[in-house]
Tab-separated table of C-alpha atoms in Angstrom:
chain	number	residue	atom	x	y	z
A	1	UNK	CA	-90.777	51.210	76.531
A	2	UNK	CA	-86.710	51.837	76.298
A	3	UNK	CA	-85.540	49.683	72.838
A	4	UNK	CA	-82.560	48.647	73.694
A	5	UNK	CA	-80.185	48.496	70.380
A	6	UNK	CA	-76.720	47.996	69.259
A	7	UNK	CA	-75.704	50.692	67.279
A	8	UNK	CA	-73.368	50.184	64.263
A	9	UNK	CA	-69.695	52.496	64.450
A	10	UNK	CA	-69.486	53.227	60.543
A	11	UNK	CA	-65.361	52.389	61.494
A	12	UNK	CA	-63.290	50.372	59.140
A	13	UNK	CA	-63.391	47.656	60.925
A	14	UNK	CA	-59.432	45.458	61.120
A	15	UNK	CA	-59.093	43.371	58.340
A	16	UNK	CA	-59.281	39.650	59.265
A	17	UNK	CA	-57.669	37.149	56.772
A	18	UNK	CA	-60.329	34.228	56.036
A	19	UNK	CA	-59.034	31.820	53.380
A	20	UNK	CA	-62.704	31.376	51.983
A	21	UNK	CA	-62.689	28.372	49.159
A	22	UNK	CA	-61.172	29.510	46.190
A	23	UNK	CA	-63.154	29.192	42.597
A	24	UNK	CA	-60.988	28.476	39.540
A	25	UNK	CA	-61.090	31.036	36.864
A	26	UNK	CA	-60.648	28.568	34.121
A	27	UNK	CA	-62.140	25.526	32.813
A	28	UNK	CA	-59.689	22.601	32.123
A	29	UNK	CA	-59.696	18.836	33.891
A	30	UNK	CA	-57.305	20.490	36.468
A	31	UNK	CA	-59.954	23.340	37.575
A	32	UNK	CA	-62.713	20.976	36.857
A	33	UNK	CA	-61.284	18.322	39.180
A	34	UNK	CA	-61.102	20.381	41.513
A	35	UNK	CA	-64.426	21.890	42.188
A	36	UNK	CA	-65.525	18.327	41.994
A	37	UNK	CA	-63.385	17.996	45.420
A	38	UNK	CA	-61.930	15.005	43.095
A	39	UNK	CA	-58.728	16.149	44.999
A	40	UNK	CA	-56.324	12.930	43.985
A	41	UNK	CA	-57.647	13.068	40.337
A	42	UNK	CA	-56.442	17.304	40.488
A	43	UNK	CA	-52.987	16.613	41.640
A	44	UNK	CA	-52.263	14.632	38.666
A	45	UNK	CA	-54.111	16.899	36.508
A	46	UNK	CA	-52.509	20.072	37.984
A	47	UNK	CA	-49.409	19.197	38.121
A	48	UNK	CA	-49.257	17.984	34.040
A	49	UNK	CA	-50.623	22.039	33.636
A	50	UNK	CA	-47.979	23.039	36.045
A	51	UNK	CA	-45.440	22.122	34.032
A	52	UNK	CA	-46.522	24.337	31.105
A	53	UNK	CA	-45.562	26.803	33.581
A	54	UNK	CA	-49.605	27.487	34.253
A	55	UNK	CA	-50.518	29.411	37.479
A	56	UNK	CA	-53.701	28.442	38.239
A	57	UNK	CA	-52.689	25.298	38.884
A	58	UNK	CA	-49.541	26.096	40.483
A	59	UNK	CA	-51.746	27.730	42.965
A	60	UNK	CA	-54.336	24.890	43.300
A	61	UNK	CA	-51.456	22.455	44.507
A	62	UNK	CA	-50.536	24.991	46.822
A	63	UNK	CA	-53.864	24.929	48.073
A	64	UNK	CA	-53.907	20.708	48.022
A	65	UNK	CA	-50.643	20.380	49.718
A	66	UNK	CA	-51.292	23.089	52.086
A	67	UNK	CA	-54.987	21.683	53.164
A	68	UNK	CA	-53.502	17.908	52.847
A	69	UNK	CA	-55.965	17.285	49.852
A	70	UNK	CA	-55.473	14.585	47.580
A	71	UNK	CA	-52.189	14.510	48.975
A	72	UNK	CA	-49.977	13.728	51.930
A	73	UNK	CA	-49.868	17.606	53.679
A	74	UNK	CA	-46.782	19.564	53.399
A	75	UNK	CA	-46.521	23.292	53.868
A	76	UNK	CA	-42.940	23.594	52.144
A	77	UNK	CA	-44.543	22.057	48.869
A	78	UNK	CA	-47.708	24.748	49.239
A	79	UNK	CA	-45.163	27.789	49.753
A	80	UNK	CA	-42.741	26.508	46.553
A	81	UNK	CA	-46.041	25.753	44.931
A	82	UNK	CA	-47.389	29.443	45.822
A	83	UNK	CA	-44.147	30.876	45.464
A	84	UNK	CA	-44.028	29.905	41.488
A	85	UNK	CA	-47.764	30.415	40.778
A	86	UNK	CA	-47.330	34.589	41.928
A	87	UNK	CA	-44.081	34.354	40.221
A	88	UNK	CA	-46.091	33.664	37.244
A	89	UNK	CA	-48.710	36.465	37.781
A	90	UNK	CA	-51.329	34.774	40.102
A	91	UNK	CA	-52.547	37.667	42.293
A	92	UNK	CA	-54.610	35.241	44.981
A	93	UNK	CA	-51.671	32.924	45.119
A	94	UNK	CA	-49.715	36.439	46.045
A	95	UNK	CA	-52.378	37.582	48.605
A	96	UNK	CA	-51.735	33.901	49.869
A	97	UNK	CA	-48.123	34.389	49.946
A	98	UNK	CA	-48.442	37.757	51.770
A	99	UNK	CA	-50.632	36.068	54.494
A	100	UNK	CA	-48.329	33.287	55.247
A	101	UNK	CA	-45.512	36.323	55.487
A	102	UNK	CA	-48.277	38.316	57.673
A	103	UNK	CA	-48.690	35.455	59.733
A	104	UNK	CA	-45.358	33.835	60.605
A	105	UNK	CA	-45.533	31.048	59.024
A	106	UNK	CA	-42.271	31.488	56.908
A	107	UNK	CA	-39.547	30.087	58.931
A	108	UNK	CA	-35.655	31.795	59.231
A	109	UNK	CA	-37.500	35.352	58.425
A	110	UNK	CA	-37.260	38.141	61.443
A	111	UNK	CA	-40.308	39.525	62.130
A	112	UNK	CA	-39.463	43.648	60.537
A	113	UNK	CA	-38.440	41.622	57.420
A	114	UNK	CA	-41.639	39.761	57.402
A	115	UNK	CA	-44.015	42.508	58.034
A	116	UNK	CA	-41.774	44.371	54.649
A	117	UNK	CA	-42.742	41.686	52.652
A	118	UNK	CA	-45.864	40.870	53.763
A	119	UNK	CA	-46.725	44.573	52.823
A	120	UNK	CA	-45.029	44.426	49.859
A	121	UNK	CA	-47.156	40.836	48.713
A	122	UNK	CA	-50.262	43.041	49.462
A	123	UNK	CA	-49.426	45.831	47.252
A	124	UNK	CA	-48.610	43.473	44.258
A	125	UNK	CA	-51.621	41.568	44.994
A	126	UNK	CA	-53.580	44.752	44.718
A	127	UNK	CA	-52.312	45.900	41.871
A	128	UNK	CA	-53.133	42.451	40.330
A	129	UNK	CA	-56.643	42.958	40.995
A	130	UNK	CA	-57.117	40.277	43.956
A	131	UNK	CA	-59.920	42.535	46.253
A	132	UNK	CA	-58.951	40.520	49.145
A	133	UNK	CA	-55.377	42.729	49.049
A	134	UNK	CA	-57.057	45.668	48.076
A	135	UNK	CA	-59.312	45.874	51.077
A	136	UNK	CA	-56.449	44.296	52.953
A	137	UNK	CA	-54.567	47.459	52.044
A	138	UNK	CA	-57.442	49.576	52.893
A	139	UNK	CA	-57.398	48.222	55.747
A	140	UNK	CA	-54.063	49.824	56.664
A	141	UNK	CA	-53.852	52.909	55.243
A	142	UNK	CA	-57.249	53.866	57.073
A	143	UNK	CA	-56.351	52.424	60.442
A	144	UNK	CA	-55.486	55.374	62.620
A	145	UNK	CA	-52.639	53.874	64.284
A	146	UNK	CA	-50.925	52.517	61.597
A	147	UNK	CA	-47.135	54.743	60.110
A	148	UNK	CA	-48.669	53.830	56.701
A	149	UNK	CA	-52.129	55.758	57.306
A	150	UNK	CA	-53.455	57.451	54.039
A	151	UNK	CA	-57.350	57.173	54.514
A	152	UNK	CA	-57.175	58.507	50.748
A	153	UNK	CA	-55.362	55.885	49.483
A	154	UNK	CA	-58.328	53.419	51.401
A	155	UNK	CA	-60.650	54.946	49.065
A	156	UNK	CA	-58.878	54.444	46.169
A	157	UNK	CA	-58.522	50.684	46.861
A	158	UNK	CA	-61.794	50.435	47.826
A	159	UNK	CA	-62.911	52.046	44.901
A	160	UNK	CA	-60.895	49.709	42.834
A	161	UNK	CA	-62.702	46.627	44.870
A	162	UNK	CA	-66.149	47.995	44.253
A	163	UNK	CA	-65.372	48.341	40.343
A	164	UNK	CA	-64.988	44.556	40.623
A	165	UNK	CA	-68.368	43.808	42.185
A	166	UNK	CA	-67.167	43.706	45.507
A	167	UNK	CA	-69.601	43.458	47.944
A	168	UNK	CA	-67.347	43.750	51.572
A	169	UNK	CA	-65.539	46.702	49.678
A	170	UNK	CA	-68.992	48.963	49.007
A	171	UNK	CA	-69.753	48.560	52.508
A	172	UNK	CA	-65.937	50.488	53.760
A	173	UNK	CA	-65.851	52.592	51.247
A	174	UNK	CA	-69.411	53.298	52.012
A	175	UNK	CA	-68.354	54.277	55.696
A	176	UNK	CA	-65.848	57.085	54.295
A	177	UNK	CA	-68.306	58.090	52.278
A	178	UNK	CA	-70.200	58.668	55.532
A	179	UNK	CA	-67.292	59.997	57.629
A	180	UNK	CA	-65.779	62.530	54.941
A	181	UNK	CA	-62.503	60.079	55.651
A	182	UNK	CA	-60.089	60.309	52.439
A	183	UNK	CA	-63.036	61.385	50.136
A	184	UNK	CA	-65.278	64.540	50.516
A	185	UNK	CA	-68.255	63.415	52.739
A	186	UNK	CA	-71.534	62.403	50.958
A	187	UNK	CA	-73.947	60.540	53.416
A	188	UNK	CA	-75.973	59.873	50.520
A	189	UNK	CA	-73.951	58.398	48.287
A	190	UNK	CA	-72.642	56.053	51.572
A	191	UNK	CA	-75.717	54.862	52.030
A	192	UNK	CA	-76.299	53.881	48.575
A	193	UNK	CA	-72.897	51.855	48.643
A	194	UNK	CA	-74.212	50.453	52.104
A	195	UNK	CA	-77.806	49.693	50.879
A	196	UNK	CA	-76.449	48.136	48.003
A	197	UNK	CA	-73.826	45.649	49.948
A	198	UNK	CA	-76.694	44.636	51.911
A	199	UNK	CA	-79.119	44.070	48.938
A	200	UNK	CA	-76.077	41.766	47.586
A	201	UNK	CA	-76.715	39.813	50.900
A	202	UNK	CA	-73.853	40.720	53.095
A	203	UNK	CA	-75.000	40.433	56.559
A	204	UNK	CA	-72.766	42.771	58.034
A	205	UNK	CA	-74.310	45.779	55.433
A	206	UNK	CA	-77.720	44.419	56.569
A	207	UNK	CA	-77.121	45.223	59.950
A	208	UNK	CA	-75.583	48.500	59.194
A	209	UNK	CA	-77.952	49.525	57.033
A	210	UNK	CA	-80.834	48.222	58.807
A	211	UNK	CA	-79.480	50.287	62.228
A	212	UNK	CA	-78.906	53.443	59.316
A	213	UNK	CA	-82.669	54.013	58.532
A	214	UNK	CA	-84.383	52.651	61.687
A	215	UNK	CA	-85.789	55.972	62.911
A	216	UNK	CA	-87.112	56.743	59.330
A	217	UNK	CA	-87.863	53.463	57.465
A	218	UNK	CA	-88.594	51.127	60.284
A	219	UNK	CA	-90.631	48.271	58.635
A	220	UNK	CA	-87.905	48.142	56.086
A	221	UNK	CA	-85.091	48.053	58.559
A	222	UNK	CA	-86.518	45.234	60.427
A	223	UNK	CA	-86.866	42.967	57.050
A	224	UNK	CA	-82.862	43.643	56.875
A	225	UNK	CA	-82.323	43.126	60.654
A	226	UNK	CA	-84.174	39.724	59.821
A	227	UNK	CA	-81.774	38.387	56.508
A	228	UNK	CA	-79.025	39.363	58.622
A	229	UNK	CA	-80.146	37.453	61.411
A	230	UNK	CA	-81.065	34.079	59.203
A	231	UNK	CA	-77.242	34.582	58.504
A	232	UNK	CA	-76.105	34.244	61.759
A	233	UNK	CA	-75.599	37.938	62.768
A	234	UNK	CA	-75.666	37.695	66.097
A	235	UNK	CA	-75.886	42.012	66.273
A	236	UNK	CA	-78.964	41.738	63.708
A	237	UNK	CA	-80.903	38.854	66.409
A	238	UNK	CA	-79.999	41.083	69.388
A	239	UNK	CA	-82.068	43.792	67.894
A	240	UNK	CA	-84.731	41.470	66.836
A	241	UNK	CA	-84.749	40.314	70.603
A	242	UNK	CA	-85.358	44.229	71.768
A	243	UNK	CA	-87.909	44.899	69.423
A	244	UNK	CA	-90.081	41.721	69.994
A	245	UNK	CA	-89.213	41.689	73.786
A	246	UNK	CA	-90.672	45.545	73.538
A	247	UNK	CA	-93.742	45.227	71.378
A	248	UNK	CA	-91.899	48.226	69.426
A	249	UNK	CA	-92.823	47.789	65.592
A	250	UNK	CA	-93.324	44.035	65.754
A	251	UNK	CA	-95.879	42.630	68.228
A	252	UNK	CA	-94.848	41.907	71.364
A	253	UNK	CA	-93.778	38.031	71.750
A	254	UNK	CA	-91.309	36.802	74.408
A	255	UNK	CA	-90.802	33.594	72.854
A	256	UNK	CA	-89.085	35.018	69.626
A	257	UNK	CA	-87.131	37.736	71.871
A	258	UNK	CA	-86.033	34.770	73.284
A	259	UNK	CA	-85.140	32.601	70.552
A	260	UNK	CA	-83.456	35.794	69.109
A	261	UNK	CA	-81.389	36.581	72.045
A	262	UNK	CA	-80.535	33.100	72.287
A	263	UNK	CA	-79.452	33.431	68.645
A	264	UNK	CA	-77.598	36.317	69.774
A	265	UNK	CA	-75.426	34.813	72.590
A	266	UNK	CA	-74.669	32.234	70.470
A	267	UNK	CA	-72.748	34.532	68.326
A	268	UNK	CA	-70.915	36.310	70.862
A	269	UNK	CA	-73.387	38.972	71.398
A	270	UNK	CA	-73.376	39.259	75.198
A	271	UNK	CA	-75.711	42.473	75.887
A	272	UNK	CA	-79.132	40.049	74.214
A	273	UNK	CA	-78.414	38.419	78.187
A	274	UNK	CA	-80.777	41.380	79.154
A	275	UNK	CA	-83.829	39.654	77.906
A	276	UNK	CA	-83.241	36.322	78.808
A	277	UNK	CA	-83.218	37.906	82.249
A	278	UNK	CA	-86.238	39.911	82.564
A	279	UNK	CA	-88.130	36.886	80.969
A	280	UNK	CA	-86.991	35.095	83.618
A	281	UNK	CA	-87.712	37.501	86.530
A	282	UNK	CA	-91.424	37.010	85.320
A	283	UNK	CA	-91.378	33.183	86.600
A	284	UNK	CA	-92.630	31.919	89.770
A	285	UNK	CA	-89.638	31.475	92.141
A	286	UNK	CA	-90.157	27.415	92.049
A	287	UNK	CA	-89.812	27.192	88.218
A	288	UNK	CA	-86.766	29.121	88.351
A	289	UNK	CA	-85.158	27.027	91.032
A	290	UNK	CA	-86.435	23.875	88.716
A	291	UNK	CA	-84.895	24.838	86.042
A	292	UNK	CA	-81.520	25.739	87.439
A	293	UNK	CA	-81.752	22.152	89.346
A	294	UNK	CA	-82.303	20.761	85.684
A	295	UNK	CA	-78.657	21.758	84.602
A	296	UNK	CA	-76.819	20.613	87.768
A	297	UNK	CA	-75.395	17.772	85.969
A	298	UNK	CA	-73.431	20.259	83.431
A	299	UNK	CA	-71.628	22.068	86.721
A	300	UNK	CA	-68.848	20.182	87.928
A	301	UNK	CA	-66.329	21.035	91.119
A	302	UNK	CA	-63.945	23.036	89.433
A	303	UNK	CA	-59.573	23.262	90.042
A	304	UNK	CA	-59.218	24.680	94.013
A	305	UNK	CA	-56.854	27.743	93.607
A	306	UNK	CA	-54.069	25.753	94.620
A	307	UNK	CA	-54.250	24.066	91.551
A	308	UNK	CA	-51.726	24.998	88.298
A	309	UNK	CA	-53.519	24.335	85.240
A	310	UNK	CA	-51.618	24.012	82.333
A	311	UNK	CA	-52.821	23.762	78.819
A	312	UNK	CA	-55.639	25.579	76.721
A	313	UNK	CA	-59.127	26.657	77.393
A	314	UNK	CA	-62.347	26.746	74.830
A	315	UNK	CA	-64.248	30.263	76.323
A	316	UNK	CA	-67.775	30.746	74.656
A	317	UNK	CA	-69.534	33.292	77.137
A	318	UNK	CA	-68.954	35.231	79.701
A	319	UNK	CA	-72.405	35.626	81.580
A	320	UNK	CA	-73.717	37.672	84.805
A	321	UNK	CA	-76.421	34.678	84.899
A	322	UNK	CA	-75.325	31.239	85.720
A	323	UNK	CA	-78.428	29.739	84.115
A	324	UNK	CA	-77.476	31.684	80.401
A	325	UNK	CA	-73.868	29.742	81.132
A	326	UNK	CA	-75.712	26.562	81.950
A	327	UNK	CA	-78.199	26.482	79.093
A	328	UNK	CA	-74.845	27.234	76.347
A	329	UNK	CA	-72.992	24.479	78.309
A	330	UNK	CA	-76.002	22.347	77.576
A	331	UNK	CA	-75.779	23.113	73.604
A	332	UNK	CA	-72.324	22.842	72.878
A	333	UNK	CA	-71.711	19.831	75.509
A	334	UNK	CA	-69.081	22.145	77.856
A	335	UNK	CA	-68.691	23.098	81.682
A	336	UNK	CA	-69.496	25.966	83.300
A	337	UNK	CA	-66.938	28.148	86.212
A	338	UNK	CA	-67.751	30.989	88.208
A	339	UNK	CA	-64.870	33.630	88.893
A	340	UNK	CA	-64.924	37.381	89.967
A	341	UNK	CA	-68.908	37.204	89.767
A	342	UNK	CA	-69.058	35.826	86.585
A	343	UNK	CA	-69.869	32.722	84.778
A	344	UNK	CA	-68.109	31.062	81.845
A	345	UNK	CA	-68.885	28.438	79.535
A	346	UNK	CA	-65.752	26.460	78.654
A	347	UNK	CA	-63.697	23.348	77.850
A	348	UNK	CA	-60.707	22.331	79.726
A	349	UNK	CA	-58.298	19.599	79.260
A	350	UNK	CA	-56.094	20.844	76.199
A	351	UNK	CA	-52.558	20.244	76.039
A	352	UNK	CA	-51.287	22.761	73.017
A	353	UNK	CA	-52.783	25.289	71.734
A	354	UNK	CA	-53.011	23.667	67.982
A	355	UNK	CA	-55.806	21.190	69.678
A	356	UNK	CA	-57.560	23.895	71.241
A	357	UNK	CA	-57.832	25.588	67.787
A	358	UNK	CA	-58.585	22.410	66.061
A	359	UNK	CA	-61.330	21.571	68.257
A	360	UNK	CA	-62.660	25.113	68.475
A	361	UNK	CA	-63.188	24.576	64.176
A	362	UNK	CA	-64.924	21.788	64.700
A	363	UNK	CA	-67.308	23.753	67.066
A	364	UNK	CA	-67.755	26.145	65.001
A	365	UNK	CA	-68.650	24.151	61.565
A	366	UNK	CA	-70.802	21.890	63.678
A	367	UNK	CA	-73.143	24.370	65.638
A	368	UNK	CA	-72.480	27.385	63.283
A	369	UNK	CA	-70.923	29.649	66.504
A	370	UNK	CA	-68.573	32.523	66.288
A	371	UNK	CA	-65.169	31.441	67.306
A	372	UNK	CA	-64.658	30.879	70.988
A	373	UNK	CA	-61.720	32.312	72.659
A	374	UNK	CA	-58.680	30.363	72.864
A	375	UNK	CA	-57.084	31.114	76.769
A	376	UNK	CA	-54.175	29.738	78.646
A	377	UNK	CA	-55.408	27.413	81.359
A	378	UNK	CA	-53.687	29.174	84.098
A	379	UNK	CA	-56.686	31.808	83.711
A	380	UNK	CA	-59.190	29.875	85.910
A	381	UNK	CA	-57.048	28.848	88.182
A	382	UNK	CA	-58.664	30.836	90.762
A	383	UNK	CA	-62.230	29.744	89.383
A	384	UNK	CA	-64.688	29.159	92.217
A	385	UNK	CA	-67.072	26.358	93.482
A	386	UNK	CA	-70.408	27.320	92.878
């Protein structure tokens, strides 16, 4: 039987900018406040510290005023209040800065100055010891493309990151370790760095890792492909899927292959389709057509091509088989279209892209998805009638 697996690229992969919640490094009634999420009680309590010039809690009314905390929201008072808090040494409340820079969101700044400072955040940030930069910066100076690349100078940021316990950090560096790519190439020494992200828990290693030593440690792979997959890694499920849907080192069970390629396609993983087909092809013609008549009232009559949409469009699959559309549509309460052979799952009917993002969060925290695609309306304008 042909496994059918995703193989990992050991490529540094872009760096994408996730504010994750941030953890005080001190203990005071500011800090403590708070991690309580006692947000009104830590705007009073910050802002008494912030006046003793202190920039922790400079940074955590940044971080209250930017989320709307505690307080009314307002994203000047976050940027003054990040401003002075990496004017007084804060190196997250600098990563911050360089993010907002990065990301437009200073206004009266053109776009070559922005990307300067933006740069120029990262590199303080770095030096300060925030990981996020340094692996930010690694980022660029191993990306191929990019006038700043110095895979060399990756490693050496990386290799700052991992001497903080970095887990992300010892997975990257572990991949030049692999490649020969700004250090001499040791495979072994990149797998250790690999193995021992993924033994810290962090999915992606797991999944790399797991995919690593397949051929010669299978058993052991598999108990990595399955912590990556109770993590949500949709890459980590679709492997699952093969080897279950294949009897290959697991016994042979198409229920699990399906529940893992369901897991799969949930997170954006849209080769694990493959089983969920040939399952199917195994059912009687009748209980096929019964089941496809049992989503009918998800479909609706979509725009006629003579139609302009305007507005924003959730997409979360793209599927050869209407029924895979139809039984997402059925999970996360969406419509399904059919257009140039294919069928997507998606939600119409926003007017700016701001509520198709908001919305799309929502999704996301309430059914634990990857993040759907955000599209212009005017894309399924010539979506089909089934």
């Amino acid at each position: 039987m042909k496994i059918h697996f995703l193989f990992c690229l050991l490529l540094l992969t872009p760096f994408t900018a996730v504010k994750a919640q941030y953890t005080p490094q001190f203990d005071n009634e500011c800090t403590r406040a708070f991690n309580d999420a006692d947000y009104i009680n830590a705007r009073y309590k910050c802002a008494e510290l912030a006046e003793d010039d202190n920039a922790e809690a400079n940074f955590i009314l940044a971080t209250l005023f930017a989320k709307g905390q505690g307080v009314v929201k307002n994203k000047q008072k976050a940027f003054e209040y990040l401003t002075l808090a990496d004017e007084q040494g804060h190196a997250e409340a600098t990563f911050n800065l360089a993010l907002t820079y990065e990301l437009g969101k200073v206004v009266g700044v053109d776009v070559e100055k922005r990307k300067r400072l933006a740069f120029d955040y990262y590199l303080k940030a770095a030096r300060n010891g925030s990981v996020n930069a340094q692996r930010k910066l690694a980022s660029r100076y191993s990306n191929e493309t990019s006038v700043v690349y110095q895979p060399e100078k990756a490693a050496q940021w990386l290799t700052a990151a991992v001497e903080q316990g970095d887990n992300k950090a010892k997975l990257e560096l572990g991949a030049l370790y692999m490649k020969g790519e700004g250090v001499p190439k040791d495979q072994a020494r990149g797998l250790a760095l690999i193995k021992g992200s993924a033994d810290a828990g962090y999915d992606k290693a797991q999944f790399i890792y797991a995919t690593l030593i397949f051929k010669t440690e299978p058993q052991a792979s598999i108990g990595y492909y399955q912590s990556a997959a109770n993590q949500g890694n949709g890459f980590a499920a679709h492997n699952l899927a093969s080897l279950h849907f294949n009897g290959e080192y697991l016994a042979q069970d198409k229920n699990k292959a399906h529940e893992y390629a369901l897991m799969a396609l949930k997170q954006g993983v849209p080769q694990a389709e493959m089983f969920l087909i040939n399952e199917h092809s195994n059912q009687s013609a009748a209980a096929h057509q019964a089941s496809t008549r049992s989503h009918d009232a998800l479909t609706f009559e979509p725009p006629q091509p003579s139609q302009n949409l305007s507005g924003f469009v959730l997409q979360f699959g793209k599927y050869a088989e209407r029924e895979n559309a139809l039984r997402v549509a059925q999970q996360l309460d969406c419509k399904v279209v059919e257009m140039a052979g294919f069928y997507y799952a998606i939600n119409f009917d926003f007017a700016t892209y701001a509520a198709a993002k908001k919305r799309a969060q929502q999704l996301v925290q309430t059914y634990n998805i990857a993040m759907p695609y955000i599209r212009v309306a005017s894309d399924f304008n010539f979506a089909a009638k089934f």
